[in-house]
Amino acid sequence: MNNLDLSKPILLYGSNISYFTGKMENYFRVKEISYEQKVLNYPKFERIMKEKVGIHQMPAVELPDGRWMTDTTKMIQWFESKIPENKIIPEDPVQAFFAFLLEDWADEWWWRNAMHYRWHYSEGAHFASRHLAEELLSSIPLPIWMKKILLTRRQRNGYTTGDGITKDNLKTVEKDFLKLLENLSNIFKKRKFLFGNRPSIADIGFSGPFFRHFALDPVPLEIIRQKAPFVLSWVSNLWNARVSKIDNDFEEGIPKDLEPLFREIGKVYLPYLSANVDAVKQNKTKFDFKFGNVFLKNARYSLYRVWCLKELRDRYSKLEEKEKTQVEILLKKFGCWEPLWRDKNLPLMDNQEEELPFRADRKMLGVNE
Ligand SMILES: N[C@@H](CCC(=O)N[C@@H](CS)C(=O)NCC(=O)O)C(=O)O
């Protein structure tokens, strides 16, 4: 029961414009795990997911033995443990620690920016709402125009204006994206992937925001074309990469040009996780946040992201003493050490997310839970 039968394709349920479904597709392709992408219509999909894995979110994976899975981060770790060849997790534990830190940032921080560009601009909202209405809601007996309105309203209330973005701070959210493009361009003009000419879990993480959002939605795609074409090449390089065919190794240690990314994590993302911890402790479902150049008003709290912070800490705690010292020195240099440990006790539920990837306790943002 614990083994993985790869003689039949794995089924991947989700939309083909979904952030996390796109991430999982990139992983399966790079790792050459054969899969079939399937669409399940609403409301059936929601019902089945709640029954099989406890919550409803995309993507879901069904294994040939009939088991269902959720959560890309934990699913990828599970597949990596079952298929040890052609690993995408660096063998050097220090590199692996930093690769997972980038993956977490890509999953949890860039979601809001991606949703903003898709749903704020009518060009993106028209395209995405029509696509989703036809792809996922075809069994609901309402006219397309009404489904489009309902979808757009749901996504904005859940993930953009309902998650910290206002008319006054919208530009700070967009500037944050431009900074990311600048930092990534400096890397991808020199090599194909983040840690070398070989893809890692960090690249897979970034395929979430980029593959089905920034490099697909009309407004951010044009920005990338004009300002960061190397980033566009990286999106295709990853989609085309097959780890089994790549002889190159990762670069030694932490490449210098990744430092600006880690400094952003220390300046904005980890303080955000800590502000989220405070909000959860006080049961404030909405909270304000101002750090670095980013400013959010009434951002949604997330119980899931408290667990993400715990995962980062656990990853550090499991290192050998010598590696701990190396990681600590680097985290301190990047301004990440203090915010990583700022909150002594994390407000987690008992055994929260311990059954992942087969059962989940919380959605990332609890919209329509
Ligand atoms: N941590 C989860 C996040 C999955 C997630 O939030 N997926 C989005 C779509 S890309 C979703 O299904 N959101 C649920 C909703 O909008 O109700 C993962 O890594 O798979």
Tab-separated table of C-alpha atoms in Angstrom, residues 2-367:
chain	number	residue	atom	x	y	z
A	2	ASN	CA	2.907	2.309	0.610
A	3	ASN	CA	4.502	1.699	-2.746
A	4	LEU	CA	3.985	3.664	-5.886
A	5	ASP	CA	2.654	1.896	-8.949
A	6	LEU	CA	3.884	3.788	-12.005
A	7	SER	CA	2.604	1.349	-14.607
A	8	LYS	CA	-0.546	3.431	-15.027
A	9	PRO	CA	-0.692	7.220	-15.267
A	10	ILE	CA	-1.361	9.283	-12.212
A	11	LEU	CA	-4.485	11.417	-12.438
A	12	LEU	CA	-4.049	15.140	-11.804
A	13	TYR	CA	-7.326	16.943	-11.175
A	14	GLY	CA	-7.334	20.702	-11.540
A	15	SER	CA	-7.799	23.612	-13.876
A	16	ASN	CA	-5.229	24.249	-16.561
A	17	ILE	CA	-4.949	27.884	-15.486
A	18	SER	CA	-4.410	27.051	-11.799
A	19	TYR	CA	-1.290	28.165	-9.904
A	20	PHE	CA	-0.728	24.969	-7.937
A	21	THR	CA	-1.920	22.598	-10.671
A	22	GLY	CA	0.679	24.234	-12.943
A	23	LYS	CA	3.336	23.686	-10.296
A	24	MET	CA	2.490	19.987	-10.045
A	25	GLU	CA	2.497	19.611	-13.841
A	26	ASN	CA	5.985	21.121	-14.010
A	27	TYR	CA	7.151	18.674	-11.359
A	28	PHE	CA	5.683	15.612	-13.096
A	29	ARG	CA	7.175	16.623	-16.453
A	30	VAL	CA	10.634	17.451	-15.152
A	31	LYS	CA	10.691	14.188	-13.221
A	32	GLU	CA	9.091	12.224	-16.119
A	33	ILE	CA	6.252	10.817	-14.058
A	34	SER	CA	3.438	10.095	-16.471
A	35	TYR	CA	0.191	11.805	-15.568
A	36	GLU	CA	-3.111	12.686	-17.114
A	37	GLN	CA	-4.646	16.041	-16.362
A	38	LYS	CA	-8.382	15.790	-15.704
A	39	VAL	CA	-11.131	18.258	-15.043
A	40	LEU	CA	-13.863	17.490	-12.558
A	41	ASN	CA	-16.819	19.812	-12.622
A	42	TYR	CA	-18.156	21.783	-9.692
A	43	PRO	CA	-19.898	21.153	-7.364
A	44	LYS	CA	-18.913	17.465	-7.716
A	45	PHE	CA	-15.165	18.192	-7.455
A	46	GLU	CA	-15.596	20.057	-4.186
A	47	ARG	CA	-17.679	17.241	-2.705
A	48	ILE	CA	-15.269	14.489	-3.745
A	49	MET	CA	-12.218	16.349	-2.451
A	50	LYS	CA	-13.772	16.979	0.944
A	51	GLU	CA	-14.617	13.316	1.178
A	52	LYS	CA	-11.216	12.042	-0.031
A	53	VAL	CA	-8.726	14.482	1.533
A	54	GLY	CA	-10.711	16.569	4.012
A	55	ILE	CA	-10.682	19.935	2.216
A	56	HIS	CA	-11.271	21.273	-1.256
A	57	GLN	CA	-8.356	22.815	-3.150
A	58	MET	CA	-6.524	22.324	-6.437
A	59	PRO	CA	-4.827	20.196	-7.548
A	60	ALA	CA	-5.787	16.737	-6.320
A	61	VAL	CA	-3.843	13.650	-7.325
A	62	GLU	CA	-5.320	10.162	-7.609
A	63	LEU	CA	-2.807	7.333	-7.485
A	64	PRO	CA	-3.330	4.132	-9.531
A	65	ASP	CA	-4.139	2.299	-6.273
A	66	GLY	CA	-7.084	4.642	-5.681
A	67	ARG	CA	-5.557	6.850	-2.971
A	68	TRP	CA	-6.114	10.607	-3.239
A	69	MET	CA	-3.612	13.277	-2.312
A	70	THR	CA	-3.458	17.053	-1.826
A	71	ASP	CA	-0.907	19.854	-1.179
A	72	THR	CA	1.821	20.218	-3.803
A	73	THR	CA	4.614	20.752	-1.274
A	74	LYS	CA	3.945	17.534	0.595
A	75	MET	CA	2.999	15.566	-2.536
A	76	ILE	CA	6.312	16.456	-4.204
A	77	GLN	CA	8.231	15.426	-1.088
A	78	TRP	CA	6.311	12.139	-1.060
A	79	PHE	CA	7.076	11.437	-4.751
A	80	GLU	CA	10.730	12.343	-4.186
A	81	SER	CA	10.937	9.810	-1.350
A	82	LYS	CA	9.370	7.098	-3.539
A	83	ILE	CA	11.450	7.827	-6.650
A	84	PRO	CA	15.001	8.462	-5.502
A	85	GLU	CA	16.471	8.716	-9.038
A	86	ASN	CA	16.838	12.132	-10.642
A	87	LYS	CA	16.188	14.067	-7.486
A	88	ILE	CA	15.166	17.688	-7.658
A	89	ILE	CA	16.001	18.271	-3.993
A	90	PRO	CA	19.705	19.168	-3.686
A	91	GLU	CA	21.766	16.572	-1.836
A	92	ASP	CA	23.702	19.232	0.044
A	93	PRO	CA	21.458	19.832	3.093
A	94	VAL	CA	22.402	23.517	3.260
A	95	GLN	CA	21.386	24.041	-0.362
A	96	ALA	CA	18.236	21.990	0.218
A	97	PHE	CA	17.282	24.220	3.160
A	98	PHE	CA	17.535	27.355	1.025
A	99	ALA	CA	15.796	25.727	-1.942
A	100	PHE	CA	12.815	24.867	0.278
A	101	LEU	CA	12.804	28.414	1.649
A	102	LEU	CA	12.461	29.715	-1.921
A	103	GLU	CA	9.735	27.182	-2.656
A	104	ASP	CA	7.750	28.289	0.374
A	105	TRP	CA	8.092	31.966	-0.593
A	106	ALA	CA	6.981	31.172	-4.154
A	107	ASP	CA	3.921	29.264	-2.905
A	108	GLU	CA	2.739	31.585	-0.189
A	109	TRP	CA	3.860	35.139	-0.956
A	110	TRP	CA	3.531	35.446	-4.726
A	111	TRP	CA	-0.010	34.056	-4.732
A	112	ARG	CA	-1.499	37.478	-3.875
A	113	ASN	CA	0.443	39.292	-6.619
A	114	ALA	CA	-0.539	36.641	-9.154
A	115	MET	CA	-4.203	36.897	-8.209
A	116	HIS	CA	-3.995	40.686	-8.374
A	117	TYR	CA	-2.732	40.754	-11.955
A	118	ARG	CA	-5.308	38.186	-13.047
A	119	TRP	CA	-8.406	39.574	-11.342
A	120	HIS	CA	-7.839	43.319	-10.939
A	121	TYR	CA	-7.343	44.060	-14.645
A	122	SER	CA	-10.451	43.461	-16.714
A	123	GLU	CA	-8.330	41.941	-19.501
A	124	GLY	CA	-7.167	39.180	-17.133
A	125	ALA	CA	-10.529	38.820	-15.397
A	126	HIS	CA	-12.415	38.382	-18.712
A	127	PHE	CA	-10.010	35.746	-19.939
A	128	ALA	CA	-9.790	33.801	-16.667
A	129	SER	CA	-13.465	33.959	-15.708
A	130	ARG	CA	-14.572	32.767	-19.152
A	131	HIS	CA	-12.013	29.969	-19.096
A	132	LEU	CA	-13.021	28.799	-15.609
A	133	ALA	CA	-16.744	29.118	-16.328
A	134	GLU	CA	-16.402	26.843	-19.349
A	135	GLU	CA	-13.818	24.495	-17.866
A	136	LEU	CA	-15.070	23.961	-14.319
A	137	LEU	CA	-18.652	25.197	-14.120
A	138	SER	CA	-20.138	23.670	-17.252
A	139	SER	CA	-22.648	21.568	-15.305
A	140	ILE	CA	-24.086	24.577	-13.473
A	141	PRO	CA	-27.239	25.778	-15.291
A	142	LEU	CA	-26.498	29.517	-15.446
A	143	PRO	CA	-25.577	31.718	-18.415
A	144	ILE	CA	-21.843	32.229	-19.024
A	145	TRP	CA	-22.028	35.978	-18.357
A	146	MET	CA	-23.455	35.329	-14.900
A	147	LYS	CA	-20.846	32.692	-14.088
A	148	LYS	CA	-18.161	35.187	-15.147
A	149	ILE	CA	-19.515	37.834	-12.788
A	150	LEU	CA	-19.820	35.382	-9.899
A	151	LEU	CA	-16.318	33.998	-10.428
A	152	THR	CA	-14.706	37.428	-10.689
A	153	ARG	CA	-16.463	38.594	-7.538
A	154	ARG	CA	-15.466	35.443	-5.643
A	155	GLN	CA	-11.809	35.710	-6.605
A	156	ARG	CA	-11.550	39.423	-5.799
A	157	ASN	CA	-13.320	39.054	-2.440
A	158	GLY	CA	-11.223	36.038	-1.597
A	159	TYR	CA	-7.792	36.882	-2.897
A	160	THR	CA	-7.221	40.512	-3.964
A	161	THR	CA	-9.332	43.267	-2.398
A	162	GLY	CA	-10.350	40.680	0.208
A	163	ASP	CA	-6.707	39.859	0.978
A	164	GLY	CA	-5.039	43.171	1.673
A	165	ILE	CA	-4.959	44.975	-1.696
A	166	THR	CA	-6.520	48.444	-1.920
A	167	LYS	CA	-6.410	51.339	-4.409
A	168	ASP	CA	-3.769	52.980	-2.203
A	169	ASN	CA	-1.362	50.080	-1.943
A	170	LEU	CA	-1.853	48.440	-5.323
A	171	LYS	CA	1.285	50.077	-6.729
A	172	THR	CA	3.429	48.684	-3.892
A	173	VAL	CA	2.215	45.195	-4.781
A	174	GLU	CA	3.145	45.785	-8.427
A	175	LYS	CA	6.552	47.243	-7.535
A	176	ASP	CA	7.258	44.131	-5.511
A	177	PHE	CA	6.706	42.055	-8.667
A	178	LEU	CA	8.996	44.306	-10.736
A	179	LYS	CA	11.720	43.834	-8.143
A	180	LEU	CA	11.280	40.055	-8.343
A	181	LEU	CA	11.626	40.208	-12.136
A	182	GLU	CA	14.811	42.249	-11.841
A	183	ASN	CA	16.334	39.824	-9.338
A	184	LEU	CA	15.342	36.762	-11.377
A	185	SER	CA	16.613	38.285	-14.644
A	186	ASN	CA	20.043	38.767	-13.081
A	187	ILE	CA	20.106	35.038	-12.399
A	188	PHE	CA	18.573	33.687	-15.608
A	189	LYS	CA	20.760	35.742	-17.893
A	190	LYS	CA	23.674	33.692	-16.534
A	191	ARG	CA	22.262	30.190	-16.151
A	192	LYS	CA	19.148	28.164	-16.795
A	193	PHE	CA	17.868	27.503	-13.280
A	194	LEU	CA	18.092	28.934	-9.773
A	195	PHE	CA	20.823	26.717	-8.336
A	196	GLY	CA	22.666	25.876	-11.566
A	197	ASN	CA	21.943	24.377	-14.970
A	198	ARG	CA	19.752	21.799	-13.307
A	199	PRO	CA	16.220	22.398	-11.960
A	200	SER	CA	15.537	22.094	-8.246
A	201	ILE	CA	12.524	22.248	-5.964
A	202	ALA	CA	13.018	26.051	-5.908
A	203	ASP	CA	12.366	26.273	-9.681
A	204	ILE	CA	9.340	24.015	-9.316
A	205	GLY	CA	8.083	26.345	-6.568
A	206	PHE	CA	8.397	29.377	-8.833
A	207	SER	CA	6.583	27.602	-11.640
A	208	GLY	CA	3.458	28.123	-9.452
A	209	PRO	CA	3.247	31.906	-9.828
A	210	PHE	CA	4.832	32.017	-13.268
A	211	PHE	CA	3.630	29.124	-15.402
A	212	ARG	CA	-0.147	29.574	-15.209
A	213	HIS	CA	-0.260	33.194	-14.010
A	214	PHE	CA	2.489	35.779	-14.638
A	215	ALA	CA	3.550	34.175	-17.925
A	216	LEU	CA	-0.027	33.565	-19.081
A	217	ASP	CA	-2.216	36.484	-17.953
A	218	PRO	CA	-2.132	39.379	-20.430
A	219	VAL	CA	-0.945	42.205	-18.155
A	220	PRO	CA	2.000	40.534	-16.361
A	221	LEU	CA	3.003	38.626	-19.516
A	222	GLU	CA	3.516	41.895	-21.385
A	223	ILE	CA	5.548	43.270	-18.460
A	224	ILE	CA	7.768	40.186	-18.505
A	225	ARG	CA	8.185	40.389	-22.296
A	226	GLN	CA	9.297	43.987	-22.092
A	227	LYS	CA	11.333	43.931	-18.908
A	228	ALA	CA	12.467	40.384	-18.234
A	229	PRO	CA	12.648	38.137	-21.304
A	230	PHE	CA	15.204	35.898	-19.566
A	231	VAL	CA	12.478	35.003	-17.089
A	232	LEU	CA	10.253	33.952	-19.968
A	233	SER	CA	13.059	31.707	-21.240
A	234	TRP	CA	13.342	30.148	-17.792
A	235	VAL	CA	9.594	29.306	-17.833
A	236	SER	CA	10.093	27.367	-21.113
A	237	ASN	CA	13.397	25.871	-20.015
A	238	LEU	CA	11.735	24.385	-16.966
A	239	TRP	CA	8.740	23.077	-18.918
A	240	ASN	CA	11.144	21.400	-21.370
A	241	ALA	CA	13.631	20.081	-18.805
A	242	ARG	CA	13.907	16.359	-18.043
A	243	VAL	CA	16.169	15.774	-15.041
A	244	SER	CA	17.171	12.322	-16.281
A	245	LYS	CA	18.772	13.943	-19.366
A	246	ILE	CA	20.716	16.604	-17.467
A	247	ASP	CA	24.321	15.883	-16.461
A	248	ASN	CA	25.076	19.294	-14.980
A	249	ASP	CA	25.221	19.576	-11.248
A	250	PHE	CA	24.061	22.377	-8.985
A	251	GLU	CA	26.563	25.172	-8.370
A	252	GLU	CA	28.551	25.031	-5.127
A	253	GLY	CA	26.846	26.454	-2.049
A	254	ILE	CA	24.406	29.336	-2.396
A	255	PRO	CA	25.063	31.270	-5.631
A	256	LYS	CA	25.744	34.950	-4.874
A	257	ASP	CA	23.008	36.212	-7.160
A	258	LEU	CA	20.353	34.419	-5.060
A	259	GLU	CA	21.194	36.712	-2.138
A	260	PRO	CA	18.803	39.531	-3.171
A	261	LEU	CA	15.952	36.984	-3.126
A	262	PHE	CA	16.806	35.834	0.388
A	263	ARG	CA	17.135	39.438	1.543
A	264	GLU	CA	13.564	40.066	0.311
A	265	ILE	CA	12.428	36.993	2.239
A	266	GLY	CA	14.041	38.416	5.378
A	267	LYS	CA	12.711	41.922	4.818
A	268	VAL	CA	9.138	41.128	3.798
A	269	TYR	CA	8.054	37.479	3.766
A	270	LEU	CA	9.230	36.240	7.167
A	271	PRO	CA	7.957	39.413	8.930
A	272	TYR	CA	4.650	38.805	7.128
A	273	LEU	CA	4.542	35.217	8.446
A	274	SER	CA	5.188	36.586	11.902
A	275	ALA	CA	2.419	39.205	11.585
A	276	ASN	CA	0.161	36.339	10.475
A	277	VAL	CA	1.122	34.392	13.626
A	278	ASP	CA	0.079	37.406	15.761
A	279	ALA	CA	-3.220	37.676	13.914
A	280	VAL	CA	-3.961	33.972	14.420
A	281	LYS	CA	-3.042	34.217	18.118
A	282	GLN	CA	-5.481	37.091	18.557
A	283	ASN	CA	-8.055	35.451	16.303
A	284	LYS	CA	-8.016	38.512	14.032
A	285	THR	CA	-9.135	37.109	10.706
A	286	LYS	CA	-7.929	40.308	8.953
A	287	PHE	CA	-4.749	42.266	9.737
A	288	ASP	CA	-2.645	45.144	8.380
A	289	PHE	CA	0.955	44.709	7.377
A	290	LYS	CA	3.701	47.182	6.412
A	291	PHE	CA	7.232	45.994	5.826
A	292	GLY	CA	9.942	47.002	3.375
A	293	ASN	CA	8.038	48.655	0.563
A	294	VAL	CA	4.990	46.456	0.863
A	295	PHE	CA	1.820	47.532	2.541
A	296	LEU	CA	-1.338	45.443	2.998
A	297	LYS	CA	-4.652	46.550	4.497
A	298	ASN	CA	-6.954	43.904	5.955
A	299	ALA	CA	-5.005	40.907	4.696
A	300	ARG	CA	-6.590	37.534	5.416
A	301	TYR	CA	-5.003	35.481	8.186
A	302	SER	CA	-3.952	31.908	7.403
A	303	LEU	CA	-3.752	28.955	9.764
A	304	TYR	CA	-2.019	27.008	7.010
A	305	ARG	CA	0.824	29.527	6.853
A	306	VAL	CA	1.505	29.145	10.572
A	307	TRP	CA	2.231	25.538	9.716
A	308	CYS	CA	4.469	26.661	6.794
A	309	LEU	CA	6.594	28.595	9.281
A	310	LYS	CA	6.789	25.536	11.516
A	311	GLU	CA	7.936	23.473	8.525
A	312	LEU	CA	10.780	25.908	7.835
A	313	ARG	CA	11.851	25.753	11.476
A	314	ASP	CA	11.634	21.949	11.580
A	315	ARG	CA	13.775	21.745	8.483
A	316	TYR	CA	16.467	23.729	10.296
A	317	SER	CA	16.137	21.690	13.501
A	318	LYS	CA	16.694	18.422	11.620
A	319	LEU	CA	20.086	19.526	10.245
A	320	GLU	CA	23.391	18.208	11.642
A	321	GLU	CA	25.231	20.614	13.970
A	322	LYS	CA	27.809	21.625	11.355
A	323	GLU	CA	25.109	22.384	8.799
A	324	LYS	CA	23.075	24.277	11.362
A	325	THR	CA	26.018	26.602	11.890
A	326	GLN	CA	26.386	27.203	8.155
A	327	VAL	CA	22.671	27.851	7.688
A	328	GLU	CA	22.532	30.170	10.703
A	329	ILE	CA	25.445	32.250	9.398
A	330	LEU	CA	23.750	32.640	6.014
A	331	LEU	CA	20.292	33.335	7.444
A	332	LYS	CA	21.808	36.031	9.654
A	333	LYS	CA	23.644	37.531	6.692
A	334	PHE	CA	20.380	37.711	4.692
A	335	GLY	CA	18.344	39.168	7.576
A	336	CYS	CA	16.220	35.991	7.839
A	337	TRP	CA	17.331	34.587	11.201
A	338	GLU	CA	15.542	36.926	13.595
A	339	PRO	CA	12.112	36.921	11.873
A	340	LEU	CA	12.279	33.126	11.453
A	341	TRP	CA	12.356	32.690	15.236
A	342	ARG	CA	10.550	35.860	16.336
A	343	ASP	CA	7.479	34.113	17.748
A	344	LYS	CA	8.247	31.644	20.491
A	345	ASN	CA	5.070	29.596	20.344
A	346	LEU	CA	3.181	28.955	17.160
A	347	PRO	CA	-0.614	28.801	17.369
A	348	LEU	CA	-1.034	25.424	15.653
A	349	MET	CA	-3.922	23.032	15.978
A	350	ASP	CA	-3.195	19.601	17.477
A	351	ASN	CA	-1.406	17.461	14.858
A	352	GLN	CA	-2.051	20.117	12.237
A	353	GLU	CA	-1.350	18.868	8.687
A	354	GLU	CA	0.404	15.774	9.976
A	355	GLU	CA	-1.528	13.499	7.642
A	356	LEU	CA	-0.460	15.349	4.508
A	357	PRO	CA	-0.305	14.542	1.617
A	358	PHE	CA	-3.257	12.188	2.160
A	359	ARG	CA	-5.387	14.384	4.379
A	360	ALA	CA	-5.334	18.149	4.998
A	361	ASP	CA	-6.640	20.191	7.900
A	362	ARG	CA	-6.614	23.710	6.461
A	363	LYS	CA	-6.848	25.511	3.161
A	364	MET	CA	-4.174	28.091	2.418
A	365	LEU	CA	-6.583	30.988	2.957
A	366	GLY	CA	-9.819	29.480	4.155
A	367	VAL	CA	-11.978	31.026	1.422
